[in-house]
PDB file of C-alpha atoms in Angstrom:
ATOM      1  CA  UNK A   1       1.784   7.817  24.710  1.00 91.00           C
ATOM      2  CA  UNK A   2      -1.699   8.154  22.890  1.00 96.00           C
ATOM      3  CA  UNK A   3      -2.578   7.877  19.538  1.00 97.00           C
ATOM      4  CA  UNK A   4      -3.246  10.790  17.094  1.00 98.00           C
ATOM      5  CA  UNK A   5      -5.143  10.755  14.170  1.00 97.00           C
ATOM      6  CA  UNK A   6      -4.973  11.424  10.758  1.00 97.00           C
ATOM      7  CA  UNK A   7      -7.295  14.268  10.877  1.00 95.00           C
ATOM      8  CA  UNK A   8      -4.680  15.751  13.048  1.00 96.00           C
ATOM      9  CA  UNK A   9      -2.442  16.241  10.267  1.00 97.00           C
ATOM     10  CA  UNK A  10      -4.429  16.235   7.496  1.00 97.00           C
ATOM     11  CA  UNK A  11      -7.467  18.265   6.261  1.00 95.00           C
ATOM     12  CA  UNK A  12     -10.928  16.942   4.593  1.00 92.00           C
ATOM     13  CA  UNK A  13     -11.464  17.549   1.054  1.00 85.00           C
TER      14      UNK A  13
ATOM     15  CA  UNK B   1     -16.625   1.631 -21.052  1.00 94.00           C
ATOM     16  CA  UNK B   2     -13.848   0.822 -18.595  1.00 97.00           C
ATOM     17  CA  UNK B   3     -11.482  -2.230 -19.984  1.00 98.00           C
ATOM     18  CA  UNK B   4      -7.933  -2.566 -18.090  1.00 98.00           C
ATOM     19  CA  UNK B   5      -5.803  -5.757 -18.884  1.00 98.00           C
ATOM     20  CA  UNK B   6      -2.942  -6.601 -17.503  1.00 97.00           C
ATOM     21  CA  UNK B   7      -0.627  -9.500 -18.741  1.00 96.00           C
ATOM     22  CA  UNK B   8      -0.010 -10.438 -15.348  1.00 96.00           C
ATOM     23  CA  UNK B   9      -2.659 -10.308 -13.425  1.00 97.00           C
ATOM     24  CA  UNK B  10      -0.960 -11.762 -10.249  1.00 97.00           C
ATOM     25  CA  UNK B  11       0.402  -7.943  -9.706  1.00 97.00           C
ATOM     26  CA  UNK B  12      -3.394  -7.065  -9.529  1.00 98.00           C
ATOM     27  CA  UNK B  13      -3.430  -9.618  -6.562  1.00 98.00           C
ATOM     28  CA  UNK B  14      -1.055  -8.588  -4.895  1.00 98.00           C
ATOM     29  CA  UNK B  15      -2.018  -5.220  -4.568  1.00 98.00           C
ATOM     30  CA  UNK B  16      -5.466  -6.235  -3.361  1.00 98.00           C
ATOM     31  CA  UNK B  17      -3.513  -8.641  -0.750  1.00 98.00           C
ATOM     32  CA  UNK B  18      -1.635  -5.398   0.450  1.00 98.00           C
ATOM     33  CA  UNK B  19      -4.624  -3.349   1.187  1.00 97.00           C
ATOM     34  CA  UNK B  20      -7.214  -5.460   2.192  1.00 96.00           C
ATOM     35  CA  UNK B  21      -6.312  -6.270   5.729  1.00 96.00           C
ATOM     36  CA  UNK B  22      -6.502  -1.947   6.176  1.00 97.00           C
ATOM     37  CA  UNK B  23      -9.449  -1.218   4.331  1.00 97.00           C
ATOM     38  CA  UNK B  24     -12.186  -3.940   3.746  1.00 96.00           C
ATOM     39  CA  UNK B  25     -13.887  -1.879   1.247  1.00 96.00           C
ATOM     40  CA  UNK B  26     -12.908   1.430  -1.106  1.00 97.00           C
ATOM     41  CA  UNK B  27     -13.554   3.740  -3.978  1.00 97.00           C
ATOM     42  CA  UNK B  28     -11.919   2.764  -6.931  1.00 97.00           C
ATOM     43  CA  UNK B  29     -11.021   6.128  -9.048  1.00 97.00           C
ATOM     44  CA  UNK B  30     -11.034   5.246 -13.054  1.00 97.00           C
ATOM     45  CA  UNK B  31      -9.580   7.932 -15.574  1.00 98.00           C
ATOM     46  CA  UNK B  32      -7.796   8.045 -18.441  1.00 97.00           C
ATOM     47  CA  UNK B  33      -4.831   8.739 -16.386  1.00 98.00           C
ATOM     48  CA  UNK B  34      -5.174   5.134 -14.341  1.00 98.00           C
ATOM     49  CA  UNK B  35      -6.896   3.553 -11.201  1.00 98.00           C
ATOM     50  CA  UNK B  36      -6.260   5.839  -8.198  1.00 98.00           C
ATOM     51  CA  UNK B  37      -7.926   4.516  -4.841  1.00 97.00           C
ATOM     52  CA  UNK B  38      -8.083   6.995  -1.275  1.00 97.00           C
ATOM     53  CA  UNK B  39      -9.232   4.848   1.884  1.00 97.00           C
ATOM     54  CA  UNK B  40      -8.683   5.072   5.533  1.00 96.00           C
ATOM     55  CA  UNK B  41      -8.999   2.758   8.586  1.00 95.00           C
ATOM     56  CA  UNK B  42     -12.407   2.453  10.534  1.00 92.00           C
ATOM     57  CA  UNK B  43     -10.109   4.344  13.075  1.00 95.00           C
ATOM     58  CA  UNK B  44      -8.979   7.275  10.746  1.00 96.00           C
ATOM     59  CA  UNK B  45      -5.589   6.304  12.131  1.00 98.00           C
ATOM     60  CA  UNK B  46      -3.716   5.077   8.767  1.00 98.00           C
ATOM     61  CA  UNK B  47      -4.370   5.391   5.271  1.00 98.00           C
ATOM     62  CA  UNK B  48      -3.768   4.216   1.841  1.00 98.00           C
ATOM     63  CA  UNK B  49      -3.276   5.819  -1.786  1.00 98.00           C
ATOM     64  CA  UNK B  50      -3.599   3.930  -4.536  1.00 98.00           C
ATOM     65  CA  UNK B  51      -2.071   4.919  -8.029  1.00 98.00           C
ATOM     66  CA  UNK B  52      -2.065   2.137 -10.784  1.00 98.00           C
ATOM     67  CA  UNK B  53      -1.085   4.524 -14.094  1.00 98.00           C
ATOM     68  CA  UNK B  54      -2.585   3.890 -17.090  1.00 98.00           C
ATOM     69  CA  UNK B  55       0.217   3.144 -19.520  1.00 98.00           C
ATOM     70  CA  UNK B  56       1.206  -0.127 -17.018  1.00 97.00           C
ATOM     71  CA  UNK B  57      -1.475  -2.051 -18.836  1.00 98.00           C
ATOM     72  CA  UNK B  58      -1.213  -3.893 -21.852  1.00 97.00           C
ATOM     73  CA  UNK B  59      -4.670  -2.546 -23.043  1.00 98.00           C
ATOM     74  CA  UNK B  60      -6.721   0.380 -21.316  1.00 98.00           C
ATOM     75  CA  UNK B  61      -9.730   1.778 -22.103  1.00 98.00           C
ATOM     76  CA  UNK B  62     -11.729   4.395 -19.802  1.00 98.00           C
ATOM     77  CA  UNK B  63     -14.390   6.274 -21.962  1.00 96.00           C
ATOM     78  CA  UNK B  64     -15.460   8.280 -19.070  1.00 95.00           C
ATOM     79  CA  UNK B  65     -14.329   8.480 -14.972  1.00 96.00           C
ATOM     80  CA  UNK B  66     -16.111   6.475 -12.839  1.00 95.00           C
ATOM     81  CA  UNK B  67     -16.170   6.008  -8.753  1.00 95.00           C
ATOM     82  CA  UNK B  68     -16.551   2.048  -8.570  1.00 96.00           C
ATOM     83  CA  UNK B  69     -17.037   1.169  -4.419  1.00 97.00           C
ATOM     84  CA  UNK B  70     -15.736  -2.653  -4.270  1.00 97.00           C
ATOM     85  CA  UNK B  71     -15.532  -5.065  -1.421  1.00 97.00           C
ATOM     86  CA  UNK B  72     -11.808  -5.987  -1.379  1.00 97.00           C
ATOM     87  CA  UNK B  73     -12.614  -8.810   0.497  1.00 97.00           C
ATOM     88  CA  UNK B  74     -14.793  -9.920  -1.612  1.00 97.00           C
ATOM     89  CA  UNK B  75     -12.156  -9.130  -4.822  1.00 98.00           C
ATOM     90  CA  UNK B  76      -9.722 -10.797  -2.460  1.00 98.00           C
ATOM     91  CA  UNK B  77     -11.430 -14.161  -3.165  1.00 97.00           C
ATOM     92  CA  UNK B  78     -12.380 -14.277  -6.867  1.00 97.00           C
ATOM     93  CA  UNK B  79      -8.323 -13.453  -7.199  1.00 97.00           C
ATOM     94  CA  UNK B  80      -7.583 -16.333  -4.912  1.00 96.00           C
ATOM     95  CA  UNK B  81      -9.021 -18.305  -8.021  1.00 95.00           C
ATOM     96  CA  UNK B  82      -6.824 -16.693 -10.609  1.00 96.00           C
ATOM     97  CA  UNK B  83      -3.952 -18.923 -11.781  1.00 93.00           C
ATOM     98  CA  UNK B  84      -0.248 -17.546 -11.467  1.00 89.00           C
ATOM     99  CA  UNK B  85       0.476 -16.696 -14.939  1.00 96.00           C
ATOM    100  CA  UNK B  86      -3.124 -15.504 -16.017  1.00 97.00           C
ATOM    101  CA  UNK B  87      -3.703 -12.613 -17.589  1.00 98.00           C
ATOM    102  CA  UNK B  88      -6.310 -10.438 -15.965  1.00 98.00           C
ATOM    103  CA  UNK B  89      -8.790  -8.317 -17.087  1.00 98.00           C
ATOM    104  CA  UNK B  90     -10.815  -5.934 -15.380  1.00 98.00           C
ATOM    105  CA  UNK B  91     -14.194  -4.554 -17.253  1.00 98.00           C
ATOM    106  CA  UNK B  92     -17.169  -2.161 -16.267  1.00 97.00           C
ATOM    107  CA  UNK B  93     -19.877  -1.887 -18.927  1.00 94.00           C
ATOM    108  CA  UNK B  94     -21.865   1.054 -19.139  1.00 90.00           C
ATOM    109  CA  UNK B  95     -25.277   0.944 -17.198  1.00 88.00           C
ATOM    110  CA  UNK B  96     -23.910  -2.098 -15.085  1.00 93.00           C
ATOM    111  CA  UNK B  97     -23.770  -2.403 -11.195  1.00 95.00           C
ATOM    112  CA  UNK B  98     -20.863  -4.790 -11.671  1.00 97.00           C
ATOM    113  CA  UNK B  99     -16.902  -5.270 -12.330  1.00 98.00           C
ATOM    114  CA  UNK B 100     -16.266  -8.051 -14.472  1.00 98.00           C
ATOM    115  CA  UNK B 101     -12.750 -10.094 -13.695  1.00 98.00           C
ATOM    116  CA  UNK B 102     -11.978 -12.281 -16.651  1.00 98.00           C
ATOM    117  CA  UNK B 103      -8.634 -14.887 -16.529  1.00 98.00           C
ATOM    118  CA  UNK B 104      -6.953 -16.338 -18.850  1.00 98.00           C
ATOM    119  CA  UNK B 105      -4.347 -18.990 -18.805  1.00 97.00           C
ATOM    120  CA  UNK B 106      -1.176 -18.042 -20.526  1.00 94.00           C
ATOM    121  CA  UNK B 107      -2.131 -21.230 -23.357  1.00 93.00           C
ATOM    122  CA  UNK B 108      -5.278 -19.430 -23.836  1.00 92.00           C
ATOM    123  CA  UNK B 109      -6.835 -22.933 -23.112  1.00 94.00           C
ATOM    124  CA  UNK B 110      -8.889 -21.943 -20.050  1.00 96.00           C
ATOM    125  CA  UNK B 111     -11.113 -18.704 -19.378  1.00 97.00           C
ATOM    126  CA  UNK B 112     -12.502 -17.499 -16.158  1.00 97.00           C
ATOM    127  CA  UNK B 113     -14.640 -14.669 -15.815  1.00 97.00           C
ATOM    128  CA  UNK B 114     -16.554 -13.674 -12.517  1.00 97.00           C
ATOM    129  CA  UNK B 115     -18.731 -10.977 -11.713  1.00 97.00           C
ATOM    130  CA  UNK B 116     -18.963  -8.267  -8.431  1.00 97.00           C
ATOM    131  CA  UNK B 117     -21.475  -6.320  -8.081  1.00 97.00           C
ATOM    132  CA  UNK B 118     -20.534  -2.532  -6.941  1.00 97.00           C
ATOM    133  CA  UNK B 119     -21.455  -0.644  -4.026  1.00 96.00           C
ATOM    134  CA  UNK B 120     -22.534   2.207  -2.776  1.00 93.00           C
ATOM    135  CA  UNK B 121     -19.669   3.716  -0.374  1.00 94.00           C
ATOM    136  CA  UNK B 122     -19.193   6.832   1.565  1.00 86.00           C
ATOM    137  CA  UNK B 123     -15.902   7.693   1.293  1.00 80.00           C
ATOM    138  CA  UNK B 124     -14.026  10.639   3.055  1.00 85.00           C
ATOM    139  CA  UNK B 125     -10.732  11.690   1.357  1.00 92.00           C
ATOM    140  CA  UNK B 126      -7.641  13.504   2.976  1.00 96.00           C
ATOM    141  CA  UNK B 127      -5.520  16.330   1.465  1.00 97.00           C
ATOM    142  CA  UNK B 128      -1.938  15.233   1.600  1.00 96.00           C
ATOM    143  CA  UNK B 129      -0.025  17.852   0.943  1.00 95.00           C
ATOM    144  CA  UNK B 130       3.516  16.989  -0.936  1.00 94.00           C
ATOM    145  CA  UNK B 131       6.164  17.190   2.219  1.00 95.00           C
ATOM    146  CA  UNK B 132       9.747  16.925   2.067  1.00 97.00           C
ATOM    147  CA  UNK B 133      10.430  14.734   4.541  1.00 98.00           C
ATOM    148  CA  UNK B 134      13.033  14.727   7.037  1.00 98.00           C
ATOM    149  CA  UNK B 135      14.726  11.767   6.608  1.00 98.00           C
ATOM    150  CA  UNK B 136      13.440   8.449   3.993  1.00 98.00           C
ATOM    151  CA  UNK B 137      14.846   5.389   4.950  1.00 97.00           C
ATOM    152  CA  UNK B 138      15.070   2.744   1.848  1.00 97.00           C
ATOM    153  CA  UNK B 139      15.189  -0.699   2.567  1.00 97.00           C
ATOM    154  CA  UNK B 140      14.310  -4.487   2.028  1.00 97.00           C
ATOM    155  CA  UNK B 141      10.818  -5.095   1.995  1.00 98.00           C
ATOM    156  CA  UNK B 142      11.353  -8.532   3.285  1.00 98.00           C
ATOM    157  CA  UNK B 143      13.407  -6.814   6.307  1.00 97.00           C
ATOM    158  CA  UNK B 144      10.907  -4.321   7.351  1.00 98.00           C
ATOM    159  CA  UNK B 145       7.960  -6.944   7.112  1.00 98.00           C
ATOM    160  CA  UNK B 146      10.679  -8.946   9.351  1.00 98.00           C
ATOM    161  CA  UNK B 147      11.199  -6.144  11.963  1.00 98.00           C
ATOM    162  CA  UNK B 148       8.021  -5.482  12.505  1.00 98.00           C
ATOM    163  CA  UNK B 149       6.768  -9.092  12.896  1.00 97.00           C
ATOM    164  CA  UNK B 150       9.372  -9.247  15.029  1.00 96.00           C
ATOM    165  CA  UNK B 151       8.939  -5.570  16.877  1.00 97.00           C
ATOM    166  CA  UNK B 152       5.119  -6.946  17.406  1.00 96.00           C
ATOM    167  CA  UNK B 153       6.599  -9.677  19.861  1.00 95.00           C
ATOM    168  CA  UNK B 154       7.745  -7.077  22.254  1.00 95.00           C
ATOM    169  CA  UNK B 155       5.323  -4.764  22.575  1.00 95.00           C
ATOM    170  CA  UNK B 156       2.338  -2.967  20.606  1.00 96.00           C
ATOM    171  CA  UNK B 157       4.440   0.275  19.980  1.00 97.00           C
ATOM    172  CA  UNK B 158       8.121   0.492  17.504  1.00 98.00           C
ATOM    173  CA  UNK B 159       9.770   3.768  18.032  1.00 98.00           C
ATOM    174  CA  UNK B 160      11.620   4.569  14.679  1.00 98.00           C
ATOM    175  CA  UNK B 161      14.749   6.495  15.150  1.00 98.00           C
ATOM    176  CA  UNK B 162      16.701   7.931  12.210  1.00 97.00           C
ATOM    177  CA  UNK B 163      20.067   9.280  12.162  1.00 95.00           C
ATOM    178  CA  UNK B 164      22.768   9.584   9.198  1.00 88.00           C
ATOM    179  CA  UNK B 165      24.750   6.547  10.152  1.00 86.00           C
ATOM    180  CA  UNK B 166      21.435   3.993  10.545  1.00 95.00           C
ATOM    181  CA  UNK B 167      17.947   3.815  11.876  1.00 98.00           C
ATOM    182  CA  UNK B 168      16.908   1.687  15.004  1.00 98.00           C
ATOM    183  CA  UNK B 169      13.652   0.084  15.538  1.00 98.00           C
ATOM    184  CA  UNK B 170      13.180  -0.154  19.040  1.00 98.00           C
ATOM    185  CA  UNK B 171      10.010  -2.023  21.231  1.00 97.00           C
ATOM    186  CA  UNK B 172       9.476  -2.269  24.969  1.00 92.00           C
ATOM    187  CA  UNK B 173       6.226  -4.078  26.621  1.00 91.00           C
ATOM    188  CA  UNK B 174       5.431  -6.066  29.775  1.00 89.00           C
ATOM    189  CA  UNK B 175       7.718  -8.840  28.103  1.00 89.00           C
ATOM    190  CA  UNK B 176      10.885  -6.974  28.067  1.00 93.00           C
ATOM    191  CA  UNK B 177      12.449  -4.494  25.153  1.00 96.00           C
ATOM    192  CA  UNK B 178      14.782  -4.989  21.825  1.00 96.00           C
ATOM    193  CA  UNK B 179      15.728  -3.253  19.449  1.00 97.00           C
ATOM    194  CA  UNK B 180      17.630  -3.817  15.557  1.00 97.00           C
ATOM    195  CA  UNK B 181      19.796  -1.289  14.248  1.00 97.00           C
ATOM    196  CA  UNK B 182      20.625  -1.451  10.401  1.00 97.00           C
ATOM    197  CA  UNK B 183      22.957   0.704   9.500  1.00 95.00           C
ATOM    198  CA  UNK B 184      23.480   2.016   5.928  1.00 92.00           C
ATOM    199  CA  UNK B 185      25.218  -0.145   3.565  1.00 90.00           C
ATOM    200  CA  UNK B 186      28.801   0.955   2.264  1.00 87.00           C
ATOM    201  CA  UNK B 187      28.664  -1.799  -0.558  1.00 80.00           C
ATOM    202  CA  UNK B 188      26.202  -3.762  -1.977  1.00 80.00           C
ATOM    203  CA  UNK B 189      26.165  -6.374  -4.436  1.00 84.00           C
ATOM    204  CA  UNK B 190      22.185  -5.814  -5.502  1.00 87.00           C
ATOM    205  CA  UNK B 191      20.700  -2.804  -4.704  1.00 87.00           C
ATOM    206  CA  UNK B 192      17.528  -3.759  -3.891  1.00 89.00           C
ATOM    207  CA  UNK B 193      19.599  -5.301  -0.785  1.00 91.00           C
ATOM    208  CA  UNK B 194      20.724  -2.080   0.391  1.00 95.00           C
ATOM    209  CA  UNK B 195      19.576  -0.140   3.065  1.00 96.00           C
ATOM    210  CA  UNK B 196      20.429   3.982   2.251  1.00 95.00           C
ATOM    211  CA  UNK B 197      19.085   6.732   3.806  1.00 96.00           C
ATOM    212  CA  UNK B 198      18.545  10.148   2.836  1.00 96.00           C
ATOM    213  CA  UNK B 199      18.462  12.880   5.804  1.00 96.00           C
ATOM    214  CA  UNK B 200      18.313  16.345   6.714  1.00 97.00           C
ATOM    215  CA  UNK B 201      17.580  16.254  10.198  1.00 97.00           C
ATOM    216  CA  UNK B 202      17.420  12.863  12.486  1.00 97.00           C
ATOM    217  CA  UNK B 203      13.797  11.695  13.590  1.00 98.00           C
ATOM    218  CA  UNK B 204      12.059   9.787  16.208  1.00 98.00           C
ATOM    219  CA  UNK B 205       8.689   8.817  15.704  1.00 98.00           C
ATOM    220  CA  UNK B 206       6.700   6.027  17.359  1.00 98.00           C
ATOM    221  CA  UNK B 207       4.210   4.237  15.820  1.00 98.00           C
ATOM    222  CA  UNK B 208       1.475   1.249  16.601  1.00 98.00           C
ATOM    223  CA  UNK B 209       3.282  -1.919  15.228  1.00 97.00           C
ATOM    224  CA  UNK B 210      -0.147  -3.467  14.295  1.00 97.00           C
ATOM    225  CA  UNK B 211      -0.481  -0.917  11.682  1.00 98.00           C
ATOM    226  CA  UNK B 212       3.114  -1.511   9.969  1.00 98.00           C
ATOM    227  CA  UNK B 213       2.375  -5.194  10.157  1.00 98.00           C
ATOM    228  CA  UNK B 214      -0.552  -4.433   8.008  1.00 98.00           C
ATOM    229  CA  UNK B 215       1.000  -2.435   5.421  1.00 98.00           C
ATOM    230  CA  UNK B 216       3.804  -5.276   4.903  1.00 98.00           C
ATOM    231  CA  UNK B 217       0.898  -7.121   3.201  1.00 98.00           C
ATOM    232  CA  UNK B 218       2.074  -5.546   0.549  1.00 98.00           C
ATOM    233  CA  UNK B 219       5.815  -6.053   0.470  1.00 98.00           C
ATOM    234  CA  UNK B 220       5.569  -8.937  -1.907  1.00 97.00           C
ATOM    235  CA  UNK B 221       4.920  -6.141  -4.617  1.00 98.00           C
ATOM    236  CA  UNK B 222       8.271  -4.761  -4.424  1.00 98.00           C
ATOM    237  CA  UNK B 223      11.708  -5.835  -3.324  1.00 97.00           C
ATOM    238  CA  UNK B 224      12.466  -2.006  -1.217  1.00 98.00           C
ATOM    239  CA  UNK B 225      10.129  -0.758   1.080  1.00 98.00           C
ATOM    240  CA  UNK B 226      10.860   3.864   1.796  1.00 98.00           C
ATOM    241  CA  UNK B 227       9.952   4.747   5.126  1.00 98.00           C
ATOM    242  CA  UNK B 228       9.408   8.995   4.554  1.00 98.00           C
ATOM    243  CA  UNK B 229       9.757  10.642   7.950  1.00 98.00           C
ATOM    244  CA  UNK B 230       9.301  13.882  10.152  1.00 98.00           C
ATOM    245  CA  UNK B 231       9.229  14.985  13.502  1.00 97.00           C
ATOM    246  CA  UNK B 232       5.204  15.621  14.352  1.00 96.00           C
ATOM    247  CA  UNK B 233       3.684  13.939  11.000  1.00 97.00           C
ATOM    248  CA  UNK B 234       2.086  10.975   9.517  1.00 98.00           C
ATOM    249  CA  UNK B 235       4.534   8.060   8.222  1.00 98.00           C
ATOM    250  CA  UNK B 236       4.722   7.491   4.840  1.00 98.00           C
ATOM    251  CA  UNK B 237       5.305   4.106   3.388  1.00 98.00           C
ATOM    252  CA  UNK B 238       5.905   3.030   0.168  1.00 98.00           C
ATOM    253  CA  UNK B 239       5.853   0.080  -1.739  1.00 98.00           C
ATOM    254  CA  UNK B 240       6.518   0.538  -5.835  1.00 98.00           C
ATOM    255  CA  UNK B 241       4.019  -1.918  -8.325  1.00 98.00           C
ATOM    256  CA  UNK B 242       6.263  -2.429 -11.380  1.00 94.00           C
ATOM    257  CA  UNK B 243       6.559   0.808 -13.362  1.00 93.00           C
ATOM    258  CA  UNK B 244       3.055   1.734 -12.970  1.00 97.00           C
ATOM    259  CA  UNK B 245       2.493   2.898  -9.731  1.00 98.00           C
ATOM    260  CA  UNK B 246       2.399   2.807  -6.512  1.00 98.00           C
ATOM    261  CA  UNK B 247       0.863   2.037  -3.047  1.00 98.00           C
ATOM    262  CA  UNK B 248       1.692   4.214  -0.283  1.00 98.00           C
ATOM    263  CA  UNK B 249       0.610   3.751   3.301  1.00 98.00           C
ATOM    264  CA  UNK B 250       0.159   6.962   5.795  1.00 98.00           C
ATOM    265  CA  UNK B 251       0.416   6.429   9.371  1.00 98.00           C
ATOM    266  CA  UNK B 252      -0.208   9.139  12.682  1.00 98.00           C
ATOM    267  CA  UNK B 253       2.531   8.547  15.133  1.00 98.00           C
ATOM    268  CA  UNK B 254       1.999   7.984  18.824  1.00 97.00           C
ATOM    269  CA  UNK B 255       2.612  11.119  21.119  1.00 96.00           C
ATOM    270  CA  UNK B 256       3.151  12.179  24.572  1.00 92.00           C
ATOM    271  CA  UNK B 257      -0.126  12.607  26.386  1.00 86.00           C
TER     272      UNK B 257
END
């Protein structure tokens, strides 16, 4: 298994 | 002029002690709404949100918003000096480059006050969208922050699996595997010693251990921890501070390569 991010999921604001 | 006091300024602690082992430095928010605070990891892997509401202090005062960046490690140790029954409050002149913490014993015969200067941070926020969540799991704070010290033991990964009858926390690693099923109480005495859980649809997520371990810092702050869950998205755990707020901790799960 790896390790996603945030930034995956979520956008910058 | 920013003046918050609070008449127990060990809470104030305590919510420094629960972020500061994520995030060694953040962006405090200051309205007249409340402190709000947005910070990630170095590794953009977890996060934490911050909301201390205004009408949990005894006094507040915030004449105009301000971004104050603050080393909570730094914070970490002038509060280390705080006794537990002082009152604490927090206060940013105008024109200053500092956050004054002033302490006061509860027979108002001793008075502390120390100084931090602020800093100049780059901070990067997220959009978290409000989710409804598969499946939130609600249970002792002193039990989670148990599971996963003991989950940690095992291996560096818990898988978290949900269904409507209990939720198992399971680890494997070169040591060997466990796992601890709770399943939901029928009948509690005190319901901050229950564990309940709301779901629409079961859930398996796996996340890095290390990570939940840190966010237990701040189970002291609140007797029930919620674990919010759903297939393919961050964690989200929460720990309540009093009636005024909240810290909640966001976490990207492990998956398949």
């Amino acid at each position: 298994m790896i390790q996603s991010a945030l930034t995956d999921y979520y956008t910058k604001r | 002029m920013f003046e918050a006091r609070l008449a127990q300024g060990s809470i104030f602690a305590k919510v420094i002690e629960g972020l500061r082992e994520l995030v060694t430095e953040a962006t405090w928010e200051c309205s007249g709404n409340g402190i709000t605070l947005q910070a990630m990891d170095s590794s953009h892997v977890a996060l934490v949100s911050l909301v201390l509401r205004s009408d949990g202090f005894e006094t507040y005062r915030c004449d105009r918003n301000m971004s104050l960046g603050i080393s909570l490690t730094s914070m970490s140790k002038v509060l280390k000096m705080m006794g537990k029954d002082d009152t604490l409050t927090i206060r940013v002149n105008d024109d200053s480059d500092a956050i004054v913490l002033s302490m006061e014993s509860q027979n108002q015969e001793e008075f502390a006050e120390y100084e931090l200067r602020l800093m100049d941070l780059d901070s990067e926020h997220l959009g978290i969208p409000d989710t409804d969540y598969s499946c939130v799991v609600k249970m002792p704070s002193t039990k989670f922050s148990r599971i996963c010290r003991d989950m940690a033991i095992l291996g560096d990964s818990v898988t978290i699996c949900s269904t409507k009858d209990g939720v198992k926390f399971g680890a494997k690693g070169d040591v060997g595997q466990g796992s601890i099923r709770l399943n939901q109480s029928t009948n509690v005495d005190k319901e901050e010693d229950a564990v309940s859980i709301e779901l629409r649809e079961a859930v398996a997520l796996t996340f890095a251990v290390r990570y939940l371990n840190m966010f237990c810092k701040a189970a002291p702050l609140s007797n029930q921890v919620n674990l919010s869950m759903s297939e393919d998205t961050p964690l989200m755990c929460e720990f309540k501070v009093g009636d005024m707020g909240h810290i909640r901790f966001y976490l990207a799960p492990k998956i398949e390569d």
